Short mmCIF file of C-alpha atoms in Angstrom, two decimals:
data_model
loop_
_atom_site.label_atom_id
_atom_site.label_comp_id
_atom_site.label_asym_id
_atom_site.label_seq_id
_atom_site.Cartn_x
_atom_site.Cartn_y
_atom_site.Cartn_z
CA UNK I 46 111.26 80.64 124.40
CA UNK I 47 107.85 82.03 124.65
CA UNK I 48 104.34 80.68 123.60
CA UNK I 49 101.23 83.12 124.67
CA UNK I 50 97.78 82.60 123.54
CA UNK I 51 94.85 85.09 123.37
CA UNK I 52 91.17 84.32 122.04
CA UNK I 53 90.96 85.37 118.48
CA UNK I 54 87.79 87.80 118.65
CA UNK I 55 85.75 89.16 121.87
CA UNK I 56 82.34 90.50 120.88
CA UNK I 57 80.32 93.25 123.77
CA UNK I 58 77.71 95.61 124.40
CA UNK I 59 78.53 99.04 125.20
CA UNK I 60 78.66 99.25 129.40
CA UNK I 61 79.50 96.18 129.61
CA UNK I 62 82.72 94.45 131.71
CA UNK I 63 85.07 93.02 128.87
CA UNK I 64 87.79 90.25 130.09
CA UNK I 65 90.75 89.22 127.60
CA UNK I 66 92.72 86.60 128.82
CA UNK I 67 96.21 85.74 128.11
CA UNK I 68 97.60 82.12 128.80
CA UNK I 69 101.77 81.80 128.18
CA UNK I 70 104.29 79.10 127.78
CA UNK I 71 107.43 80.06 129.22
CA UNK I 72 110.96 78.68 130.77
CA UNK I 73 110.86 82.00 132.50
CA UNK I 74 108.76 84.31 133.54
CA UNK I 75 109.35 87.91 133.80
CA UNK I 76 105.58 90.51 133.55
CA UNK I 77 103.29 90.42 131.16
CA UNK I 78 102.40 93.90 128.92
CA UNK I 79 99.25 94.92 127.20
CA UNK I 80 99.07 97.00 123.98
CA UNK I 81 96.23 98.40 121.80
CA UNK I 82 96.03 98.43 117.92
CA UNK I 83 93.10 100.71 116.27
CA UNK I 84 92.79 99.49 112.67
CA UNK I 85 95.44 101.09 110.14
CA UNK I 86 97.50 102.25 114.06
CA UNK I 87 100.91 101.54 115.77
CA UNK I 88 100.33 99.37 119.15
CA UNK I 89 100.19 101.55 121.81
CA UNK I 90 101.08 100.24 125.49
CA UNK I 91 98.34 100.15 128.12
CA UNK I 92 99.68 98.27 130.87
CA UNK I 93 102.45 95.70 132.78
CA UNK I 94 102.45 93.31 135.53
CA UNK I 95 105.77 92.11 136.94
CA UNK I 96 103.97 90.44 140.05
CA UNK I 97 101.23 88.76 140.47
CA UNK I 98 97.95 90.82 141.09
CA UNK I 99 95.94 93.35 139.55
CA UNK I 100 97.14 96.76 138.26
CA UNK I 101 94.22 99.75 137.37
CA UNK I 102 94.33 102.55 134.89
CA UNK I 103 91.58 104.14 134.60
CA UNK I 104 89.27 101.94 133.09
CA UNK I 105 91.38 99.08 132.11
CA UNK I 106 92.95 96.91 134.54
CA UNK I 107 95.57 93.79 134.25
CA UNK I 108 95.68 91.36 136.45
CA UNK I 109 98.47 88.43 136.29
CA UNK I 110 98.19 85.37 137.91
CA UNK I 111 102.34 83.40 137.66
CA UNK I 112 101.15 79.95 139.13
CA UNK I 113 98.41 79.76 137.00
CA UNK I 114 100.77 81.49 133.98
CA UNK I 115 98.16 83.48 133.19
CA UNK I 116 96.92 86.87 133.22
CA UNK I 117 94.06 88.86 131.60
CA UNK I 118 93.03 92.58 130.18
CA UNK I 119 89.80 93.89 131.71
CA UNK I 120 87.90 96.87 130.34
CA UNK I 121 85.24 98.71 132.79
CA UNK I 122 82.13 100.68 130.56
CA UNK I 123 83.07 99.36 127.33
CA UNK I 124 83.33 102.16 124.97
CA UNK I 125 82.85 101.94 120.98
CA UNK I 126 86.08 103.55 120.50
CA UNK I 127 87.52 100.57 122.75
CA UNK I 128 86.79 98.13 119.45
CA UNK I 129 90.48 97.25 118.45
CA UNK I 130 92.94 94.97 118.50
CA UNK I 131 94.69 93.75 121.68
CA UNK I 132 98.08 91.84 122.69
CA UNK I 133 99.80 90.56 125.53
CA UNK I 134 103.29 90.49 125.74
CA UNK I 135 106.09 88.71 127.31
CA UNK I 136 110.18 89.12 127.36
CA UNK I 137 112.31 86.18 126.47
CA UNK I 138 114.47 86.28 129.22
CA UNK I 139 115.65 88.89 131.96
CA UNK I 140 115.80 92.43 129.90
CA UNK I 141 115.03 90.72 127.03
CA UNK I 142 113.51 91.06 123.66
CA UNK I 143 109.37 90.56 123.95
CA UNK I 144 107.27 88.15 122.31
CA UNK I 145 103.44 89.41 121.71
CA UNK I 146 100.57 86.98 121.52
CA UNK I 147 98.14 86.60 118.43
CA UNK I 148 96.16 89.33 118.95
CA UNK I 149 92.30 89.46 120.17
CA UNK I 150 90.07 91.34 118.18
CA UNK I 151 87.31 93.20 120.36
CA UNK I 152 84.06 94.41 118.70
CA UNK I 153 81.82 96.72 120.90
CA UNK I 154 78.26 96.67 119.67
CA UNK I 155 75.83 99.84 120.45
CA UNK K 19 106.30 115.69 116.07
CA UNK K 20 106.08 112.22 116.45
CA UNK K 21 109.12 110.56 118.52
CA UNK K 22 109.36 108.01 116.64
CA UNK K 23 109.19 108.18 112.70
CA UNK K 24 109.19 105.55 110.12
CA UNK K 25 110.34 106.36 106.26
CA UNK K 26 108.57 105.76 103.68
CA UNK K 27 104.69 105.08 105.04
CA UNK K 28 103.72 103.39 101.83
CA UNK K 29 105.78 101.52 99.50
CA UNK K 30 105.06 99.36 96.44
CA UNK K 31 107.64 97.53 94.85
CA UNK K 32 108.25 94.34 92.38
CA UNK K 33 110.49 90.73 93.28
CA UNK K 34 114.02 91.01 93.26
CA UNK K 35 114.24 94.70 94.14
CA UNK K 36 116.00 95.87 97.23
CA UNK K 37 113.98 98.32 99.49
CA UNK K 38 115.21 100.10 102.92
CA UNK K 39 112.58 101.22 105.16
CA UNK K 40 114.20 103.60 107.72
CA UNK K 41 113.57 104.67 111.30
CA UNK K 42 114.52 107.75 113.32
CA UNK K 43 113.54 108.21 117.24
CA UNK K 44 113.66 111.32 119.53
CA UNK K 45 112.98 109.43 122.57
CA UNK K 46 116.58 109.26 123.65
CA UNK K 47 116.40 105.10 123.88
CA UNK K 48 119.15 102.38 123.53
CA UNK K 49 116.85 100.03 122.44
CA UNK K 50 114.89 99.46 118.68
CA UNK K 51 112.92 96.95 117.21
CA UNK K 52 112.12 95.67 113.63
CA UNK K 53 108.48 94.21 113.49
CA UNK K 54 106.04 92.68 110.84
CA UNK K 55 102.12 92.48 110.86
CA UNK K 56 100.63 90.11 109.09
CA UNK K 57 96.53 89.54 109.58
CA UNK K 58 95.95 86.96 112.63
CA UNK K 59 99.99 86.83 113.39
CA UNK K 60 100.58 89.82 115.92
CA UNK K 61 103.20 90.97 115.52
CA UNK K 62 106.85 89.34 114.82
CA UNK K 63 110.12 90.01 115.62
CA UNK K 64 112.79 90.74 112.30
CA UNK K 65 115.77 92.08 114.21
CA UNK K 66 116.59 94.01 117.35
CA UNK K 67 119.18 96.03 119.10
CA UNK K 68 120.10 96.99 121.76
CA UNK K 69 122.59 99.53 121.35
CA UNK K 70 124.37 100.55 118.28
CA UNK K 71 126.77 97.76 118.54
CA UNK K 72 124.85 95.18 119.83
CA UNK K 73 122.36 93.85 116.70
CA UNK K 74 120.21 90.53 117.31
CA UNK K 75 118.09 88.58 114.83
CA UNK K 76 114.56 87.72 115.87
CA UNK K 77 112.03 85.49 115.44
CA UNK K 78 112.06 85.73 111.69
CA UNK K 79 115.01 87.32 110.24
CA UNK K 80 115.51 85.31 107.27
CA UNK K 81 115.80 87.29 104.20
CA UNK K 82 116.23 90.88 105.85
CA UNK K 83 119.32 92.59 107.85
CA UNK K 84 119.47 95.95 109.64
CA UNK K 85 121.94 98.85 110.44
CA UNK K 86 121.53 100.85 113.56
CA UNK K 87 123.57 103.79 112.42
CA UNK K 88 123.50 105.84 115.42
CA UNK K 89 121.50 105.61 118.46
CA UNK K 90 118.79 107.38 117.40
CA UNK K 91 118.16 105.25 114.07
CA UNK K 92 117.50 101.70 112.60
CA UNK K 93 117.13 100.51 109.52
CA UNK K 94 115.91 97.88 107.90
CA UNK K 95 117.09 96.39 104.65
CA UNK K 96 115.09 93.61 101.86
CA UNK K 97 118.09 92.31 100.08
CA UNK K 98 115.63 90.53 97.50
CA UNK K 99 112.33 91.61 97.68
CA UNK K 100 109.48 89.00 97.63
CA UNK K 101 105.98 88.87 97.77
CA UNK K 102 105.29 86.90 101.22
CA UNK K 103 107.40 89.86 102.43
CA UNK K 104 104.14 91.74 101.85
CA UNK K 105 103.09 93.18 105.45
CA UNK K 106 102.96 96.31 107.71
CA UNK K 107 106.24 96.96 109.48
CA UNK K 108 106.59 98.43 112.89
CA UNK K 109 109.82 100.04 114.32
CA UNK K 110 109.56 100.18 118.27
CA UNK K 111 111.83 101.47 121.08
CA UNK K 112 112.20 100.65 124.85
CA UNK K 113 114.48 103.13 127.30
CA UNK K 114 116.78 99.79 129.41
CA UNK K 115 118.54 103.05 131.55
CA UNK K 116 114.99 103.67 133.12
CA UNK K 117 114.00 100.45 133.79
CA UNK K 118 111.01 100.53 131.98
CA UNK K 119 111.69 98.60 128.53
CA UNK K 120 108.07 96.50 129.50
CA UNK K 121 106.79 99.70 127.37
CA UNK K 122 107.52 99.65 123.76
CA UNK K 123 107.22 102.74 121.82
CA UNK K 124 105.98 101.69 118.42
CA UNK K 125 106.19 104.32 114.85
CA UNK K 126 103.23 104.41 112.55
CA UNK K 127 104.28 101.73 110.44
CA UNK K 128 105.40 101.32 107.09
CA UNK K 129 102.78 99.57 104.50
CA UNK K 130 105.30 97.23 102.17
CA UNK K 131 103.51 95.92 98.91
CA UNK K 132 105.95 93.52 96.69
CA UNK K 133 104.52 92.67 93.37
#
């Protein structure tokens, strides 16, 4: 099965380079997704890596490292409306259900 | 209109009772999902499938079931309601056929009180 962990709560200044990192546990490895959660919202999907590397969307970028089985969320010109909730995620097996981590809480400060 | 659609949004109800909570997607995906939220737990799996005749329990399926009536819906069932089953549910879909189930589609969630 799958184990991921994610610091519990992220604190920034608006501007400023935000990193969330994502360590997993797995007996095999197959990407790594990100979603957001607003308060009272539905997760919404912002990225996946399937190889190692980093993948850019505008402002946020993941970046997955296998041999290190780890990977990370980053956020360019942290926004207020950035402060929410964010997961990784990882599938079970090949086309498999996905397991999501705890959850980090970001808080952008004006 | 929202593609996917979760039934009721709110729902208060006492121990013992039996409560459906329903989903309904327009996406066109084989594949739904039965989450719960509780604070500092991410989300957990209850029950997914991945076509309508293909149903798998999750991570914590104990004391729930599901029918996936057709492809387009999936619901979820409290035989015996009880208050640790107090949370905010999440129905999701993935598309397998495009190759892109990484991406979750998630519905706005359905609050579940049990008194």
């Amino acid at each position: 099965g799958q184990s991921l962990e994610q610091p519990s709560e992220v604190t920034a200044v608006e501007g400023a380079i935000v990193q969330i990192n994502c360590t997993y546990q797995t007996s095999g490895f197959y990407g790594l997704s990100w979603y957001q959660q607003h308060d009272g919202g539905a997760p919404t999907f912002l990225s996946y890596n399937a190889l190692d590397g980093l993948e850019e969307t505008g402002r946020f970028s993941s970046f997955l490292s296998r041999s290190d089985s780890y990977g990370y969320l980053l956020l360019q010109e942290l926004q207020m409306k950035d402060s929410a909730s964010y997961f990784c995620a990882a599938p079970e097996g090949y086309g498999q259900n996905f397991v999501f981590g705890p959850g980090t809480r970001l808080s952008a400060l004006p | 209109d929202a593609d996917v659609t979760q039934t009721p949004r709110n729902r208060i109800t006492k121990t013992g009772k039996r409560i459906m909570l329903e989903c309904s997607q327009t996406k066109g995906h084989d594949r739904m999902y039965w989450y719960r939220q509780d604070p500092g737990l991410g989300l957990r799996l209850i029950y997914y499938s991945f076509d309508v005749k293909d149903i798998n329990k999750g991570e914590i399926s104990d004391g729930y079931s599901v029918s996936r009536q057709a492809q387009a819906k999936f619901s979820l069932s409290l035989e015996s309601a009880i208050p640790n089953q107090t949370a905010l549910y999440f129905c999701a879909t993935s598309d397998r056929t495009s190759g892109s189930d990484y991406e979750q589609f998630f519905g706005p969630g359905t609050r579940l009180t049990v008194l």
